[in-house]
């Protein structure tokens, strides 16, 4: 009894689909879209900003006098050269109006740009404002492994509202 309705239904179905040709099968597999170079570069900058910069870490920075810091393996003379203005910044980053999360990304992008363009010195202008970025920027810079030293900028480059940063670009034969 159960086989008869099945055979009837099958016969009716075959009559209904008679003369219909099946659609050609697409052999396209769905993959995630290919990312552009700019998207990949932005992702690297974001990853570096989140992995290098911590808001909890407090490096030993001077309380009195100009803001300055030098990595342990870097000669103290480099810090003196920064203070005297022997290095002129070739890239300038103005952080006026930025939030802390945006400022972290911009600083990471600035350091990456210095490395990519083989530039030794850059300037970060944090401004006076409420003092949040003025306090946080040196802490973030001291955490980045590619930052050799930084010093409060001379008056012509922003004075106490800016910091000159010396970036470790590695050993490149065609350094400026």
mmCIF file of C-alpha atoms in Angstrom:
data_model
loop_
_atom_site.group_PDB
_atom_site.id
_atom_site.type_symbol
_atom_site.label_atom_id
_atom_site.label_comp_id
_atom_site.label_asym_id
_atom_site.label_seq_id
_atom_site.Cartn_x
_atom_site.Cartn_y
_atom_site.Cartn_z
ATOM 1 C CA UNK A 1 0.000 0.000 0.000
ATOM 2 C CA UNK A 2 2.841 2.394 0.711
ATOM 3 C CA UNK A 3 4.558 1.683 -2.635
ATOM 4 C CA UNK A 4 1.586 2.613 -4.851
ATOM 5 C CA UNK A 5 1.268 6.307 -3.837
ATOM 6 C CA UNK A 6 5.012 6.650 -4.247
ATOM 7 C CA UNK A 7 4.890 5.317 -7.800
ATOM 8 C CA UNK A 8 1.938 7.549 -8.677
ATOM 9 C CA UNK A 9 3.706 10.601 -7.300
ATOM 10 C CA UNK A 10 6.846 9.735 -9.199
ATOM 11 C CA UNK A 11 4.937 9.355 -12.456
ATOM 12 C CA UNK A 12 3.193 12.710 -11.943
ATOM 13 C CA UNK A 13 6.484 14.404 -11.134
ATOM 14 C CA UNK A 14 8.121 12.991 -14.259
ATOM 15 C CA UNK A 15 5.219 14.325 -16.368
ATOM 16 C CA UNK A 16 5.592 17.771 -14.809
ATOM 17 C CA UNK A 17 9.330 18.050 -15.402
ATOM 18 C CA UNK A 18 9.297 16.487 -18.864
ATOM 19 C CA UNK A 19 11.102 18.708 -21.391
ATOM 20 C CA UNK A 20 12.834 20.838 -18.757
ATOM 21 C CA UNK A 21 16.591 21.113 -19.109
ATOM 22 C CA UNK A 22 18.646 21.475 -15.950
ATOM 23 C CA UNK A 23 20.515 24.741 -15.334
ATOM 24 C CA UNK A 24 24.268 24.625 -15.941
ATOM 25 C CA UNK A 25 26.179 24.296 -12.679
ATOM 26 C CA UNK A 26 28.437 27.181 -11.686
ATOM 27 C CA UNK A 27 31.790 25.947 -10.518
ATOM 28 C CA UNK A 28 32.576 29.204 -8.772
ATOM 29 C CA UNK A 29 33.578 28.864 -5.160
ATOM 30 C CA UNK A 30 32.792 31.727 -2.860
ATOM 31 C CA UNK A 31 35.908 33.262 -1.348
ATOM 32 C CA UNK A 32 36.388 36.355 0.739
ATOM 33 C CA UNK A 33 36.965 39.430 -1.435
ATOM 34 C CA UNK A 34 40.552 40.319 -2.255
ATOM 35 C CA UNK A 35 41.786 43.207 -0.104
ATOM 36 C CA UNK A 36 43.527 46.219 -1.575
ATOM 37 C CA UNK A 37 47.044 47.262 -0.601
ATOM 38 C CA UNK A 38 45.643 50.198 1.334
ATOM 39 C CA UNK A 39 43.362 47.924 3.377
ATOM 40 C CA UNK A 40 46.292 45.623 4.157
ATOM 41 C CA UNK A 41 48.492 48.561 5.162
ATOM 42 C CA UNK A 42 45.733 49.931 7.413
ATOM 43 C CA UNK A 43 45.387 46.531 9.051
ATOM 44 C CA UNK A 44 49.145 46.386 9.771
ATOM 45 C CA UNK A 45 49.054 49.866 11.332
ATOM 46 C CA UNK A 46 46.043 48.977 13.460
ATOM 47 C CA UNK A 47 47.685 45.741 14.610
ATOM 48 C CA UNK A 48 50.870 47.591 15.556
ATOM 49 C CA UNK A 49 48.982 50.290 17.415
ATOM 50 C CA UNK A 50 47.106 47.737 19.493
ATOM 51 C CA UNK A 51 50.138 45.538 20.153
ATOM 52 C CA UNK A 52 52.785 48.188 20.884
ATOM 53 C CA UNK A 53 50.864 50.880 22.755
ATOM 54 C CA UNK A 54 49.465 50.203 26.200
ATOM 55 C CA UNK A 55 47.673 52.759 28.345
ATOM 56 C CA UNK A 56 48.643 50.871 31.496
ATOM 57 C CA UNK A 57 52.438 50.807 31.033
ATOM 58 C CA UNK A 58 54.230 53.724 32.670
ATOM 59 C CA UNK A 59 57.830 54.195 31.437
ATOM 60 C CA UNK A 60 60.313 56.120 33.539
ATOM 61 C CA UNK A 61 60.075 59.630 32.101
ATOM 62 C CA UNK A 62 61.455 62.861 33.593
ATOM 63 C CA UNK A 63 59.176 64.862 35.869
ATOM 64 C CA UNK A 64 61.140 68.106 35.705
ATOM 65 C CA UNK A 65 62.554 69.812 32.651
ATOM 66 C CA UNK A 66 61.812 69.048 29.005
ATOM 67 C CA UNK A 67 60.240 65.738 28.019
ATOM 68 C CA UNK A 68 62.990 63.377 26.863
ATOM 69 C CA UNK A 69 63.705 59.669 26.633
ATOM 70 C CA UNK A 70 66.428 57.492 25.149
ATOM 71 C CA UNK A 71 66.454 53.740 24.604
ATOM 72 C CA UNK A 72 69.084 51.886 26.656
ATOM 73 C CA UNK A 73 71.083 50.677 23.642
ATOM 74 C CA UNK A 74 71.249 54.156 22.048
ATOM 75 C CA UNK A 75 74.087 56.591 22.727
ATOM 76 C CA UNK A 76 73.062 59.518 24.947
ATOM 77 C CA UNK A 77 74.685 61.834 22.398
ATOM 78 C CA UNK A 78 71.740 61.162 20.060
ATOM 79 C CA UNK A 79 69.414 62.692 22.635
ATOM 80 C CA UNK A 80 71.685 65.734 22.859
ATOM 81 C CA UNK A 81 71.645 66.072 19.062
ATOM 82 C CA UNK A 82 67.845 66.003 19.109
ATOM 83 C CA UNK A 83 67.784 68.715 21.782
ATOM 84 C CA UNK A 84 70.205 70.946 19.858
ATOM 85 C CA UNK A 85 68.211 70.597 16.653
ATOM 86 C CA UNK A 86 70.850 68.700 14.653
ATOM 87 C CA UNK A 87 68.074 66.498 13.279
ATOM 88 C CA UNK A 88 65.390 68.217 11.259
ATOM 89 C CA UNK A 89 62.056 66.419 11.139
ATOM 90 C CA UNK A 90 61.138 65.282 7.658
ATOM 91 C CA UNK A 91 57.595 64.195 8.546
ATOM 92 C CA UNK A 92 55.209 66.178 10.738
ATOM 93 C CA UNK A 93 52.155 64.753 12.500
ATOM 94 C CA UNK A 94 49.625 67.191 13.938
ATOM 95 C CA UNK A 95 47.384 65.512 16.538
ATOM 96 C CA UNK A 96 45.245 68.565 17.353
ATOM 97 C CA UNK A 97 41.631 67.439 17.709
ATOM 98 C CA UNK A 98 42.368 63.694 17.724
ATOM 99 C CA UNK A 99 41.051 61.231 20.276
ATOM 100 C CA UNK A 100 43.464 58.879 22.019
ATOM 101 C CA UNK A 101 42.531 55.843 19.898
ATOM 102 C CA UNK A 102 42.920 57.846 16.686
ATOM 103 C CA UNK A 103 46.220 59.327 17.900
ATOM 104 C CA UNK A 104 47.637 55.838 18.562
ATOM 105 C CA UNK A 105 46.842 54.763 15.009
ATOM 106 C CA UNK A 106 48.354 57.922 13.559
ATOM 107 C CA UNK A 107 51.569 57.558 15.575
ATOM 108 C CA UNK A 108 51.933 53.922 14.476
ATOM 109 C CA UNK A 109 51.344 54.998 10.860
ATOM 110 C CA UNK A 110 53.925 57.799 11.209
ATOM 111 C CA UNK A 111 56.599 55.414 12.470
ATOM 112 C CA UNK A 112 55.803 52.939 9.678
ATOM 113 C CA UNK A 113 56.048 55.763 7.121
ATOM 114 C CA UNK A 114 59.446 56.807 8.512
ATOM 115 C CA UNK A 115 60.734 53.248 8.218
ATOM 116 C CA UNK A 116 59.313 52.826 4.710
ATOM 117 C CA UNK A 117 60.725 56.159 3.493
ATOM 118 C CA UNK A 118 64.065 55.765 5.377
ATOM 119 C CA UNK A 119 63.560 58.960 7.405
ATOM 120 C CA UNK A 120 65.431 59.265 10.702
ATOM 121 C CA UNK A 121 63.511 62.066 12.377
ATOM 122 C CA UNK A 122 59.869 63.095 12.617
ATOM 123 C CA UNK A 123 57.824 65.477 14.728
ATOM 124 C CA UNK A 124 54.614 64.774 16.656
ATOM 125 C CA UNK A 125 52.649 67.905 17.542
ATOM 126 C CA UNK A 126 50.301 67.060 20.392
ATOM 127 C CA UNK A 127 49.475 70.621 21.391
ATOM 128 C CA UNK A 128 48.710 72.003 24.831
ATOM 129 C CA UNK A 129 44.952 71.517 25.172
ATOM 130 C CA UNK A 130 43.769 69.629 28.233
ATOM 131 C CA UNK A 131 47.110 67.806 28.384
ATOM 132 C CA UNK A 132 45.847 64.274 27.768
ATOM 133 C CA UNK A 133 47.741 63.746 24.511
ATOM 134 C CA UNK A 134 50.713 65.674 25.886
ATOM 135 C CA UNK A 135 50.896 63.107 28.679
ATOM 136 C CA UNK A 136 50.093 59.974 26.622
ATOM 137 C CA UNK A 137 52.200 60.523 23.471
ATOM 138 C CA UNK A 138 55.597 60.170 25.240
ATOM 139 C CA UNK A 139 54.372 57.010 27.002
ATOM 140 C CA UNK A 140 53.304 55.470 23.695
ATOM 141 C CA UNK A 141 56.524 56.466 21.940
ATOM 142 C CA UNK A 142 58.663 54.919 24.695
ATOM 143 C CA UNK A 143 56.886 51.578 24.114
ATOM 144 C CA UNK A 144 57.479 51.341 20.371
ATOM 145 C CA UNK A 145 60.534 49.178 19.514
ATOM 146 C CA UNK A 146 61.508 51.316 16.496
ATOM 147 C CA UNK A 147 61.764 54.567 18.492
ATOM 148 C CA UNK A 148 65.369 55.259 19.491
ATOM 149 C CA UNK A 149 64.828 58.509 21.378
ATOM 150 C CA UNK A 150 62.591 61.535 21.629
ATOM 151 C CA UNK A 151 62.977 65.041 23.011
ATOM 152 C CA UNK A 152 60.799 68.079 23.405
ATOM 153 C CA UNK A 153 61.020 70.019 20.158
ATOM 154 C CA UNK A 154 62.969 73.274 19.832
ATOM 155 C CA UNK A 155 60.910 76.446 19.588
ATOM 156 C CA UNK A 156 60.969 76.505 15.750
ATOM 157 C CA UNK A 157 59.388 73.011 15.620
ATOM 158 C CA UNK A 158 56.665 73.582 18.216
ATOM 159 C CA UNK A 159 58.403 73.960 21.573
ATOM 160 C CA UNK A 160 56.710 72.182 24.466
ATOM 161 C CA UNK A 161 53.668 71.386 22.294
ATOM 162 C CA UNK A 162 55.672 68.983 20.097
ATOM 163 C CA UNK A 163 58.129 66.122 20.330
ATOM 164 C CA UNK A 164 60.980 65.260 17.954
ATOM 165 C CA UNK A 165 61.263 61.494 17.469
ATOM 166 C CA UNK A 166 64.368 59.621 16.320
ATOM 167 C CA UNK A 167 63.322 56.439 14.494
ATOM 168 C CA UNK A 168 65.408 53.296 14.070
ATOM 169 C CA UNK A 169 65.139 52.558 10.348
ATOM 170 C CA UNK A 170 67.648 49.723 10.379
ATOM 171 C CA UNK A 171 70.792 49.349 8.313
ATOM 172 C CA UNK A 172 70.158 50.696 4.824
ATOM 173 C CA UNK A 173 73.005 51.418 2.418
ATOM 174 C CA UNK A 174 71.231 54.353 0.780
ATOM 175 C CA UNK A 175 70.476 56.332 3.915
ATOM 176 C CA UNK A 176 70.175 60.095 3.522
#
